[in-house]
Coordinates of C-alpha atoms in Angstrom, one line a residue:
M27 CA 124.1 68.3 37.4
L28 CA 123.3 71.7 39.0
I29 CA 121.0 72.6 36.1
H30 CA 119.0 69.4 36.6
I31 CA 118.6 70.1 40.3
K32 CA 117.3 73.6 39.7
Y33 CA 114.9 72.2 37.1
K34 CA 113.5 69.5 39.4
F35 CA 113.0 72.0 42.2
K36 CA 111.0 74.3 39.9
L37 CA 108.8 71.4 38.9
F38 CA 108.3 70.5 42.6
L39 CA 107.4 74.1 43.5
L40 CA 104.9 74.4 40.6
G41 CA 103.3 71.2 41.7
A42 CA 102.9 72.3 45.3
I43 CA 101.3 75.6 44.2
G44 CA 98.9 73.7 42.0
L45 CA 97.9 71.4 44.8
A46 CA 97.3 74.3 47.1
T47 CA 95.2 76.1 44.5
A48 CA 93.1 73.0 44.0
F49 CA 92.6 72.5 47.7
V50 CA 91.4 76.2 48.2
S51 CA 89.1 75.8 45.2
C52 CA 87.5 72.7 46.7
Q53 CA 87.1 74.4 50.0
K54 CA 85.3 77.3 48.2
E55 CA 83.0 74.9 46.5
K56 CA 82.3 73.0 49.6
G57 CA 81.9 76.1 51.8
L58 CA 82.0 76.2 55.7
T59 CA 79.6 73.5 56.8
E60 CA 80.4 73.6 60.6
D61 CA 80.1 76.5 63.1
P62 CA 83.4 76.7 64.9
Y63 CA 81.6 78.0 68.0
A64 CA 78.8 75.4 68.0
G65 CA 77.9 73.7 71.2
G66 CA 78.3 76.7 73.5
K67 CA 75.6 77.7 76.0
K68 CA 73.0 80.1 74.9
P69 CA 73.0 83.4 76.9
L70 CA 70.4 83.7 79.5
D71 CA 67.7 86.3 78.7
L72 CA 68.7 88.5 81.7
T73 CA 69.7 92.1 81.3
F74 CA 70.2 95.3 83.3
V75 CA 67.9 98.2 82.4
T76 CA 69.4 100.6 84.9
K77 CA 72.6 102.2 83.5
T78 CA 73.5 104.4 86.5
I79 CA 72.9 104.3 90.2
D80 CA 70.7 106.9 91.9
P81 CA 72.0 108.4 94.2
D82 CA 75.4 108.8 92.5
V83 CA 77.3 107.9 95.8
V84 CA 76.0 105.4 98.3
N85 CA 77.1 104.2 101.7
P86 CA 78.0 100.7 102.9
G87 CA 74.8 99.1 104.2
D88 CA 72.5 101.2 102.0
V89 CA 69.6 99.4 100.2
L90 CA 69.5 99.9 96.5
S91 CA 67.0 99.0 93.7
V92 CA 67.9 98.7 90.1
K93 CA 65.8 97.9 87.1
V94 CA 66.4 94.5 85.3
K95 CA 64.6 92.3 82.8
G96 CA 64.0 88.6 83.0
L97 CA 65.1 87.9 86.6
A98 CA 62.0 85.9 87.5
K99 CA 63.2 82.8 85.7
Y100 CA 66.3 82.7 87.9
I101 CA 64.9 84.1 91.1
S102 CA 66.0 81.1 93.2
D103 CA 69.4 80.7 91.5
F104 CA 71.3 83.9 91.3
K105 CA 73.8 86.0 93.3
V106 CA 74.6 89.7 93.3
Y107 CA 78.1 91.2 93.7
V108 CA 79.5 94.7 94.2
N109 CA 83.1 94.8 93.1
E110 CA 83.5 91.0 93.9
I111 CA 81.8 91.3 97.3
E112 CA 78.6 89.3 97.5
A113 CA 75.6 91.5 98.4
E114 CA 72.5 90.5 100.4
V115 CA 69.4 90.4 98.3
V116 CA 66.1 91.8 99.7
P117 CA 63.6 89.1 98.5
A118 CA 60.4 91.0 99.4
S119 CA 61.2 93.8 96.8
T120 CA 62.9 91.7 94.2
N121 CA 61.0 90.4 91.1
D122 CA 61.3 90.0 87.4
S123 CA 61.9 93.8 86.8
T124 CA 63.4 95.0 90.0
L125 CA 66.5 93.8 92.0
T126 CA 66.9 95.1 95.5
F127 CA 70.0 94.5 97.6
K128 CA 72.2 95.9 100.4
V129 CA 75.5 97.4 99.6
P130 CA 78.1 95.2 101.5
L131 CA 79.7 96.8 104.5
T132 CA 83.2 95.9 103.0
A133 CA 82.3 96.8 99.5
S134 CA 84.4 99.3 97.5
T135 CA 83.6 101.3 94.4
G136 CA 83.3 99.1 91.3
S137 CA 80.9 97.3 88.9
M138 CA 77.9 95.3 90.2
W139 CA 76.8 92.1 88.5
I140 CA 74.5 89.2 88.6
T141 CA 75.7 85.6 88.3
S142 CA 73.4 82.7 87.4
Q143 CA 74.0 79.2 85.9
G144 CA 77.7 80.1 85.4
Q145 CA 77.0 83.3 83.5
S146 CA 77.6 86.9 84.6
F147 CA 75.7 90.0 83.6
F148 CA 77.3 93.3 84.4
G149 CA 75.4 96.3 85.5
P150 CA 76.2 99.9 86.5
I151 CA 79.2 101.2 88.5
V152 CA 78.3 101.5 92.2
K153 CA 80.2 104.4 93.8
V154 CA 80.6 103.6 97.5
G155 CA 81.1 106.6 99.8
G156 CA 82.6 106.5 103.2
K157 CA 85.1 108.2 105.5
I158 CA 87.8 108.5 102.8
S159 CA 87.6 110.6 99.6
V160 CA 89.7 112.3 97.0
D161 CA 90.1 116.0 97.9
A162 CA 88.5 117.9 95.1
S163 CA 90.2 121.1 96.2
W164 CA 93.7 119.7 95.4
K165 CA 95.1 121.8 92.6
I166 CA 97.5 119.3 91.0
I167 CA 96.5 118.9 87.3
N168 CA 99.4 117.4 85.4
G169 CA 101.8 116.7 88.3
S170 CA 105.3 115.4 87.6
V171 CA 106.2 114.9 83.9
S172 CA 109.1 113.3 82.2
A173 CA 110.3 113.4 78.5
N174 CA 110.7 109.6 78.5
G175 CA 107.1 109.1 79.7
F176 CA 108.0 107.8 83.1
S177 CA 108.0 110.1 86.1
T178 CA 107.9 109.5 89.9
V179 CA 107.7 111.7 93.0
L180 CA 109.9 110.0 95.6
D181 CA 109.9 112.3 98.5
I182 CA 107.9 115.2 100.0
E183 CA 109.2 117.6 102.7
T184 CA 107.0 119.9 104.7
L185 CA 108.1 123.6 104.9
P186 CA 107.6 125.8 107.9
G187 CA 105.2 128.1 106.0
G188 CA 102.8 125.3 104.9
N189 CA 104.3 124.7 101.5
Y190 CA 106.0 121.5 100.4
L191 CA 109.0 120.5 98.4
V192 CA 108.7 117.4 96.2
G193 CA 111.6 115.5 94.7
G194 CA 111.8 112.7 92.3
E195 CA 112.5 111.6 88.7
F196 CA 111.0 114.2 86.4
N197 CA 112.0 117.1 84.2
D198 CA 108.8 119.0 84.2
F199 CA 106.1 119.8 86.7
E200 CA 102.6 121.0 86.0
L201 CA 103.8 121.7 82.4
K202 CA 105.6 124.8 83.7
G203 CA 109.1 123.8 82.5
T204 CA 110.6 124.4 79.1
E205 CA 113.4 122.7 77.1
K206 CA 115.8 125.4 78.0
L207 CA 114.7 125.6 81.6
P208 CA 113.5 122.2 82.8
I209 CA 112.2 121.5 86.3
G210 CA 114.8 118.8 87.2
G211 CA 113.7 116.6 90.0
I212 CA 112.6 119.2 92.5
A213 CA 109.6 121.5 92.8
Q214 CA 107.7 123.6 95.3
I215 CA 103.9 123.4 95.8
T216 CA 101.6 125.3 98.1
G217 CA 99.5 123.7 100.8
D218 CA 96.7 123.1 98.3
G219 CA 98.9 121.7 95.6
A220 CA 99.5 124.7 93.3
Y221 CA 103.0 124.9 91.7
T222 CA 104.9 127.9 93.0
T223 CA 108.4 129.4 92.7
S224 CA 107.8 131.9 95.5
G225 CA 111.0 132.3 97.6
L226 CA 112.7 129.3 95.9
N227 CA 114.3 129.2 92.5
F228 CA 115.9 125.9 91.6
G229 CA 116.9 126.8 88.1
K230 CA 117.3 123.7 85.9
G231 CA 117.4 121.4 89.0
V232 CA 119.4 118.2 89.0
G233 CA 121.2 116.7 86.0
G234 CA 123.5 113.8 85.1
A235 CA 123.3 110.2 86.3
L236 CA 119.6 109.2 86.7
K237 CA 118.6 112.9 87.3
Q238 CA 116.6 112.1 90.3
I239 CA 116.2 113.2 93.9
N240 CA 115.2 110.5 96.4
S241 CA 115.4 112.5 99.6
I242 CA 115.0 116.1 100.6
V243 CA 115.8 117.3 104.2
R244 CA 115.5 120.7 105.6
I245 CA 118.3 121.5 108.1
P246 CA 116.3 122.7 111.2
T247 CA 118.9 124.2 113.4
G248 CA 122.6 125.2 113.7
S249 CA 124.9 127.1 111.4
Q250 CA 123.2 125.9 108.2
A251 CA 119.6 126.2 109.5
G252 CA 117.0 126.7 106.8
K253 CA 119.1 125.1 104.0
Y254 CA 118.3 121.8 102.3
I255 CA 120.1 118.6 101.7
I256 CA 119.1 116.8 98.5
A257 CA 120.3 113.3 97.7
G258 CA 119.7 110.7 95.0
S259 CA 121.4 110.1 91.7
F260 CA 122.7 113.2 90.0
T261 CA 126.0 115.0 89.1
S262 CA 124.9 118.6 88.7
F263 CA 122.5 121.3 89.9
N264 CA 121.2 124.1 87.7
S265 CA 123.9 123.4 85.1
T266 CA 124.2 121.4 81.8
R267 CA 127.9 122.2 81.2
P268 CA 130.1 119.1 81.2
N269 CA 132.8 120.7 83.4
R270 CA 130.2 121.7 85.9
Q271 CA 129.1 118.0 86.5
T272 CA 131.0 117.9 89.8
L273 CA 128.4 116.7 92.3
N274 CA 128.2 113.2 93.5
N275 CA 124.6 112.3 94.3
V276 CA 124.3 114.8 97.2
A277 CA 124.2 118.6 97.5
R278 CA 123.2 121.4 99.9
L279 CA 120.9 124.1 98.7
N280 CA 120.6 127.6 100.1
T281 CA 117.4 128.9 101.6
A282 CA 116.5 130.4 98.2
G283 CA 117.0 127.1 96.4
T284 CA 120.3 127.9 94.8
L285 CA 123.3 125.6 95.1
D286 CA 125.3 126.4 98.2
S287 CA 128.6 127.2 96.5
L288 CA 132.1 128.5 97.3
I289 CA 134.2 130.8 95.2
L290 CA 137.9 129.8 94.9
R291 CA 140.8 132.0 93.9
D292 CA 144.3 131.1 92.5
V293 CA 143.1 127.7 91.2
I294 CA 145.6 125.6 89.2
N295 CA 145.2 126.6 85.6
P296 CA 146.9 124.5 82.8
K297 CA 145.7 127.1 80.3
P298 CA 146.9 130.5 81.6
Q299 CA 145.7 132.2 78.5
E300 CA 142.1 131.5 79.6
T301 CA 142.4 133.8 82.6
F302 CA 138.8 133.2 83.8
K303 CA 140.0 129.7 84.8
N304 CA 142.3 131.1 87.5
G305 CA 139.2 130.9 89.8
D306 CA 136.4 128.4 90.2
T307 CA 133.0 127.9 91.9
V308 CA 132.5 124.6 93.7
S309 CA 129.9 123.1 96.1
A310 CA 130.4 124.4 99.6
F311 CA 129.2 121.0 100.9
N312 CA 132.2 119.0 99.7
A313 CA 130.9 115.5 100.1
G314 CA 129.6 112.8 97.8
V315 CA 129.3 109.0 97.1
D316 CA 129.8 106.8 94.1
G317 CA 126.3 105.4 94.0
M318 CA 122.6 106.1 94.7
V319 CA 121.6 107.7 98.0
R320 CA 118.2 106.4 99.1
K321 CA 117.8 108.5 102.3
A322 CA 119.5 111.5 103.9
F323 CA 119.0 112.4 107.6
V324 CA 120.2 115.4 109.7
F325 CA 121.0 114.9 113.4
N326 CA 123.2 117.0 115.7
E327 CA 124.4 119.1 112.7
Q328 CA 125.7 116.1 110.9
I329 CA 124.4 114.5 107.7
Y330 CA 123.7 110.8 107.4
L331 CA 123.7 109.3 103.9
V332 CA 122.2 105.8 103.4
G333 CA 122.0 103.9 100.1
N334 CA 123.7 101.4 97.8
F335 CA 127.2 103.0 97.2
N336 CA 130.7 101.7 97.9
N337 CA 132.8 104.8 98.4
Y338 CA 132.7 108.3 99.9
K339 CA 134.1 111.0 97.6
R340 CA 135.5 114.3 98.6
M341 CA 137.0 116.8 96.1
Y342 CA 140.7 117.5 96.7
L343 CA 140.7 121.2 95.9
P344 CA 144.5 121.9 95.9
N345 CA 145.0 119.6 92.9
S346 CA 141.8 120.4 91.1
S347 CA 141.5 122.8 88.2
Y348 CA 138.5 124.5 86.6
D349 CA 138.1 121.7 84.1
E350 CA 139.4 118.7 86.0
K351 CA 138.5 117.7 89.5
V352 CA 140.6 115.4 91.8
Y353 CA 138.8 113.3 94.4
D354 CA 139.8 111.5 97.5
Y355 CA 138.0 108.1 98.0
T356 CA 137.3 106.2 101.1
R357 CA 135.7 102.8 101.1
M358 CA 132.3 103.3 102.8
R359 CA 129.7 100.8 102.0
Q360 CA 126.0 101.9 102.1
M361 CA 126.4 104.5 104.9
V362 CA 128.5 107.5 105.8
R363 CA 128.1 110.4 108.3
V364 CA 129.6 113.7 107.3
N365 CA 130.0 117.1 109.0
M366 CA 128.4 120.3 107.7
D367 CA 131.4 121.1 105.5
G368 CA 131.2 117.6 103.9
S369 CA 134.2 116.1 105.7
M370 CA 133.7 112.5 106.8
D371 CA 133.1 111.6 110.4
S372 CA 135.4 108.6 111.0
T373 CA 133.7 107.7 114.3
F374 CA 130.7 106.3 112.4
H375 CA 130.7 102.9 110.4
Y376 CA 134.5 103.2 110.0
N377 CA 137.4 101.0 111.0
K378 CA 140.5 103.1 111.5
S379 CA 142.8 100.1 111.4
T380 CA 141.6 99.0 107.9
R381 CA 140.8 102.6 106.9
Q382 CA 137.4 101.6 105.5
S383 CA 133.9 100.9 106.7
A384 CA 132.6 97.7 108.1
I385 CA 131.1 95.3 105.5
G386 CA 127.5 96.5 106.0
A387 CA 124.6 94.6 104.5
N388 CA 124.9 91.6 102.3
G389 CA 122.0 92.8 100.2
I390 CA 120.2 96.0 99.2
V391 CA 119.0 98.7 101.5
L392 CA 115.5 99.6 100.3
D393 CA 114.4 102.1 103.0
A394 CA 115.5 103.6 106.3
M395 CA 114.3 105.7 109.2
M396 CA 115.9 107.6 112.0
Q397 CA 114.6 107.5 115.6
A398 CA 114.6 110.6 117.8
D399 CA 117.8 109.5 119.5
G400 CA 119.7 109.4 116.2
K401 CA 119.7 105.6 115.8
L402 CA 119.1 104.4 112.2
I403 CA 116.8 101.5 111.3
L404 CA 117.5 100.0 107.8
V405 CA 115.4 97.5 105.9
G406 CA 115.8 95.7 102.6
T407 CA 116.8 92.4 101.1
F408 CA 119.8 91.6 103.3
S409 CA 120.1 88.8 105.9
T410 CA 123.3 90.0 107.7
F411 CA 124.8 93.4 108.6
N412 CA 128.4 93.7 109.5
G413 CA 128.5 89.9 109.7
V414 CA 125.7 89.8 112.3
Q415 CA 122.4 88.1 111.5
A416 CA 119.8 90.7 110.6
N417 CA 117.0 89.4 108.5
R418 CA 115.9 92.4 106.4
I419 CA 115.9 94.8 109.3
V420 CA 118.6 96.2 111.6
R421 CA 119.0 99.0 114.1
L422 CA 122.3 100.7 114.4
N423 CA 124.0 102.4 117.3
L424 CA 125.3 106.0 117.0
D425 CA 128.7 104.6 115.9
G426 CA 127.1 102.5 113.1
S427 CA 127.5 99.1 114.9
V428 CA 124.6 96.7 115.1
D429 CA 122.3 97.4 118.1
N430 CA 121.7 94.0 119.6
S431 CA 119.0 95.4 122.0
F432 CA 116.7 95.9 119.1
G433 CA 113.8 93.4 119.5
A434 CA 113.3 92.4 115.9
G435 CA 114.6 88.9 116.7
T436 CA 114.7 86.6 113.7
G437 CA 113.2 89.5 111.5
A438 CA 111.4 88.9 108.3
N439 CA 111.5 85.8 106.1
S440 CA 111.5 87.9 102.9
D441 CA 112.1 91.5 101.7
I442 CA 111.0 94.6 103.6
N443 CA 110.3 97.3 101.1
S444 CA 109.2 100.2 103.4
I445 CA 109.5 101.4 107.0
R446 CA 107.7 104.3 108.6
Y447 CA 107.4 105.6 112.2
N448 CA 104.6 107.6 113.7
A449 CA 105.6 109.7 116.6
T450 CA 102.0 110.1 117.9
T451 CA 101.4 106.3 118.2
N452 CA 105.1 105.5 118.8
K453 CA 104.8 102.6 116.4
I454 CA 106.7 101.4 113.4
V455 CA 105.0 100.0 110.3
I456 CA 106.8 97.8 107.8
G457 CA 105.6 96.5 104.4
G458 CA 107.1 94.0 102.0
S459 CA 106.9 90.5 100.6
F460 CA 107.4 88.7 103.9
T461 CA 104.9 86.2 105.5
T462 CA 106.4 86.0 109.0
F463 CA 108.2 88.4 111.3
N464 CA 110.1 87.2 114.4
G465 CA 108.1 84.0 114.5
K466 CA 104.7 85.7 114.0
T467 CA 102.5 85.2 110.9
A468 CA 102.5 88.6 109.2
T469 CA 101.7 88.7 105.5
G470 CA 103.1 91.8 103.8
V471 CA 102.5 94.2 106.6
N472 CA 103.3 94.3 110.3
L473 CA 103.1 96.7 113.2
L474 CA 106.1 97.0 115.6
N475 CA 106.8 98.8 118.9
A476 CA 109.5 101.3 118.9
D477 CA 111.9 98.7 120.3
G478 CA 111.3 96.4 117.3
T479 CA 109.1 93.9 119.0
N480 CA 105.8 92.7 117.5
V481 CA 102.6 94.5 118.5
S482 CA 100.7 91.5 119.9
T483 CA 97.3 93.0 119.1
F484 CA 98.1 93.5 115.4
N485 CA 97.1 90.4 113.3
S486 CA 97.2 90.8 109.5
Q487 CA 95.3 88.6 107.1
A488 CA 96.8 87.1 104.0
I489 CA 97.7 89.5 101.2
T490 CA 97.5 87.7 97.8
G491 CA 97.8 88.6 94.2
G492 CA 100.9 90.7 94.7
I493 CA 103.0 92.3 97.5
T494 CA 103.0 95.3 99.7
T495 CA 105.3 98.2 98.6
F496 CA 104.3 100.8 101.1
A497 CA 102.7 101.0 104.6
G498 CA 102.4 104.0 106.9
Q499 CA 100.4 104.7 110.1
L500 CA 98.1 107.7 110.6
N501 CA 97.9 109.6 113.9
N502 CA 94.6 107.9 114.7
G503 CA 96.2 104.5 114.5
K504 CA 94.8 103.5 111.1
I505 CA 97.3 102.1 108.6
I506 CA 97.6 102.9 104.9
V507 CA 98.8 99.9 102.8
S508 CA 99.5 99.9 99.1
G509 CA 101.1 97.6 96.5
S510 CA 100.3 95.2 93.7
F511 CA 98.0 92.9 95.6
N512 CA 94.3 92.3 94.9
K513 CA 93.0 90.6 98.0
Y514 CA 93.3 91.0 101.8
G515 CA 92.0 87.8 103.3
D516 CA 88.7 87.2 101.5
Y517 CA 88.1 90.8 100.6
L518 CA 88.9 92.4 97.3
R519 CA 91.4 95.3 97.7
Q520 CA 92.9 96.4 94.5
G521 CA 96.4 97.6 95.6
F522 CA 95.2 100.0 98.3
M523 CA 93.5 99.5 101.7
V524 CA 93.2 101.1 105.2
L525 CA 93.6 98.8 108.3
E526 CA 92.7 99.3 111.9
A527 CA 95.6 99.2 114.4
N528 CA 94.6 95.5 115.0
G529 CA 95.0 94.5 111.4
Q530 CA 91.3 94.4 110.4
L531 CA 90.0 96.3 107.4
A532 CA 88.8 99.7 108.7
V533 CA 85.0 99.8 108.0
G534 CA 84.0 102.9 106.1
Y535 CA 87.6 103.5 104.9
N536 CA 87.8 100.9 102.2
N537 CA 85.2 102.4 99.8
T538 CA 87.7 103.2 97.1
G539 CA 88.1 101.2 94.0
G540 CA 91.1 100.3 92.0
F541 CA 94.6 101.6 92.6
Q542 CA 97.5 101.4 90.2
G543 CA 101.1 102.4 90.8
M544 CA 103.4 102.8 93.8
I545 CA 103.4 105.1 96.9
Y546 CA 106.8 106.2 98.2
D547 CA 105.9 108.7 100.9
M548 CA 103.0 110.4 102.7
V549 CA 102.3 113.5 104.8
E550 CA 99.4 113.9 107.2
T551 CA 97.9 117.2 108.2
P552 CA 95.2 117.4 110.9
I553 CA 92.0 119.2 109.9
T554 CA 88.6 119.7 111.6
G555 CA 86.9 116.3 112.0
G556 CA 89.8 114.3 110.6
S557 CA 93.0 114.7 108.5
Q558 CA 94.3 115.3 105.0
V559 CA 96.9 112.9 103.7
I560 CA 99.2 113.6 100.7
L561 CA 100.5 110.5 98.9
V562 CA 103.3 110.8 96.4
G563 CA 104.9 108.2 94.2
N564 CA 104.2 106.7 90.8
I565 CA 100.5 106.9 91.2
L566 CA 98.7 106.3 87.9
R567 CA 95.1 105.7 89.1
F568 CA 93.2 105.9 92.3
N569 CA 89.5 105.0 92.3
S570 CA 88.2 106.7 89.1
T571 CA 90.8 109.5 89.2
F572 CA 94.3 110.0 87.6
P573 CA 96.4 111.7 90.2
H574 CA 99.6 112.3 88.2
N575 CA 101.8 111.0 91.1
L576 CA 100.5 113.4 93.8
L577 CA 97.2 112.7 95.5
R578 CA 95.4 114.2 98.5
L579 CA 92.8 112.3 100.5
N580 CA 90.4 113.4 103.1
F581 CA 90.0 111.1 106.1
S582 CA 87.0 111.6 108.5
N583 CA 87.3 110.5 112.1

């Protein structure tokens, strides 16, 4: 029976192949008699002759003329756009071969095109100048680099001499690292962006875990003045040896960039024949947590760590050996305050009766800031903090309890991704995916007073096509906003815009074209006639440049 089945199947297969061959043969003989694209509209005989704009950079409101061909047929039925903003045509000087128009006041750098009868004809790039420009003197060339192709600068810290420290997720910077000596998550640049190791030598930088630094803070005063606190996700500093992976996402560095360490004598040694293990070198800042630290702050000679961790960790030195470390754990969710030696301050966010912290946020802490009086403001995805309603934003007292005097009210109706405070304006800016804040319509960005109340004169327009991931205010009141959005109200803004303090687009400051990536931090420096602003993050493209995660812009007053 099996033989007959196989035989019948072979006959069926041969028959099917024969039919397919015959069908293909017929099709070849018949040929293709129908155009699959027939019935479409024929293109209009309208073209651009001009390939580039003269002058190379124009200003909003300027009158431009470009050469075209065939415009006369459509003279009463066409529109002109500059990067999706409709431009006013000047009829008196527009004809079959010349198109004259005014650059829209809210236009930004991008292509220009003509639309008529449902068809679009693209012309040259219009580079719109204005009061904001990429600083050509900025010396970053390759920026932060990572072996896995993904790198980000997450924080920037200004140094007293005018240099900067940058921290993030990278293992090379300006292609100055090597396989044996990588630049792990931290680098120094001069005021004009040049990579330098002058006065600071970080060795291999951070290693282990995610190998990233989220926060760098210089200790300004006190017994440890001039040293640095680094925090993020890492287990070592300037070491790749397994038994030296003893850090827990936070460390203190000396003024020269080395790990602030402590030499121990008479350490427990299970292998007495290895006499060098009778001693050990450990971190002098004996503190850590079991998860990522997003922000670190210094206030009154104490260190605040904020993130998404569950436990505080401290090395128990009497029972630790050279190869094996023993840790004491204390349940501390999302926040902990420690002294300069790393010991935990049990008067902050800690319940002595339960011997653990309060419950903290019921979601993720995405960003945080500290006010001048030491109070913390946290933002993120949470809706309660310590069991108290706190919709995506909360201010804490100096003991870590919820500050009920904070005027945020009902807070935000969706996530807050970033928070920044400007001491000159005394205002707080928040950015995220929310559409209301404390009963007020506020799409993606909002301006607050220092007490958390809404600034009544700030009224944002709808942000569409994406969300806000960063917002920060300049000293002149203008607000930088970035994210994945593509429109602000009716205006095209491709992921980056500058607003006035009242929420309107700042005329003359929105001349830039497309933005791609994310901004995580910014530093503003006053200069004659304006200011320079350094933006860091995962910045892939800005206008027509490729910043490699560090960008400096010039802002004119």
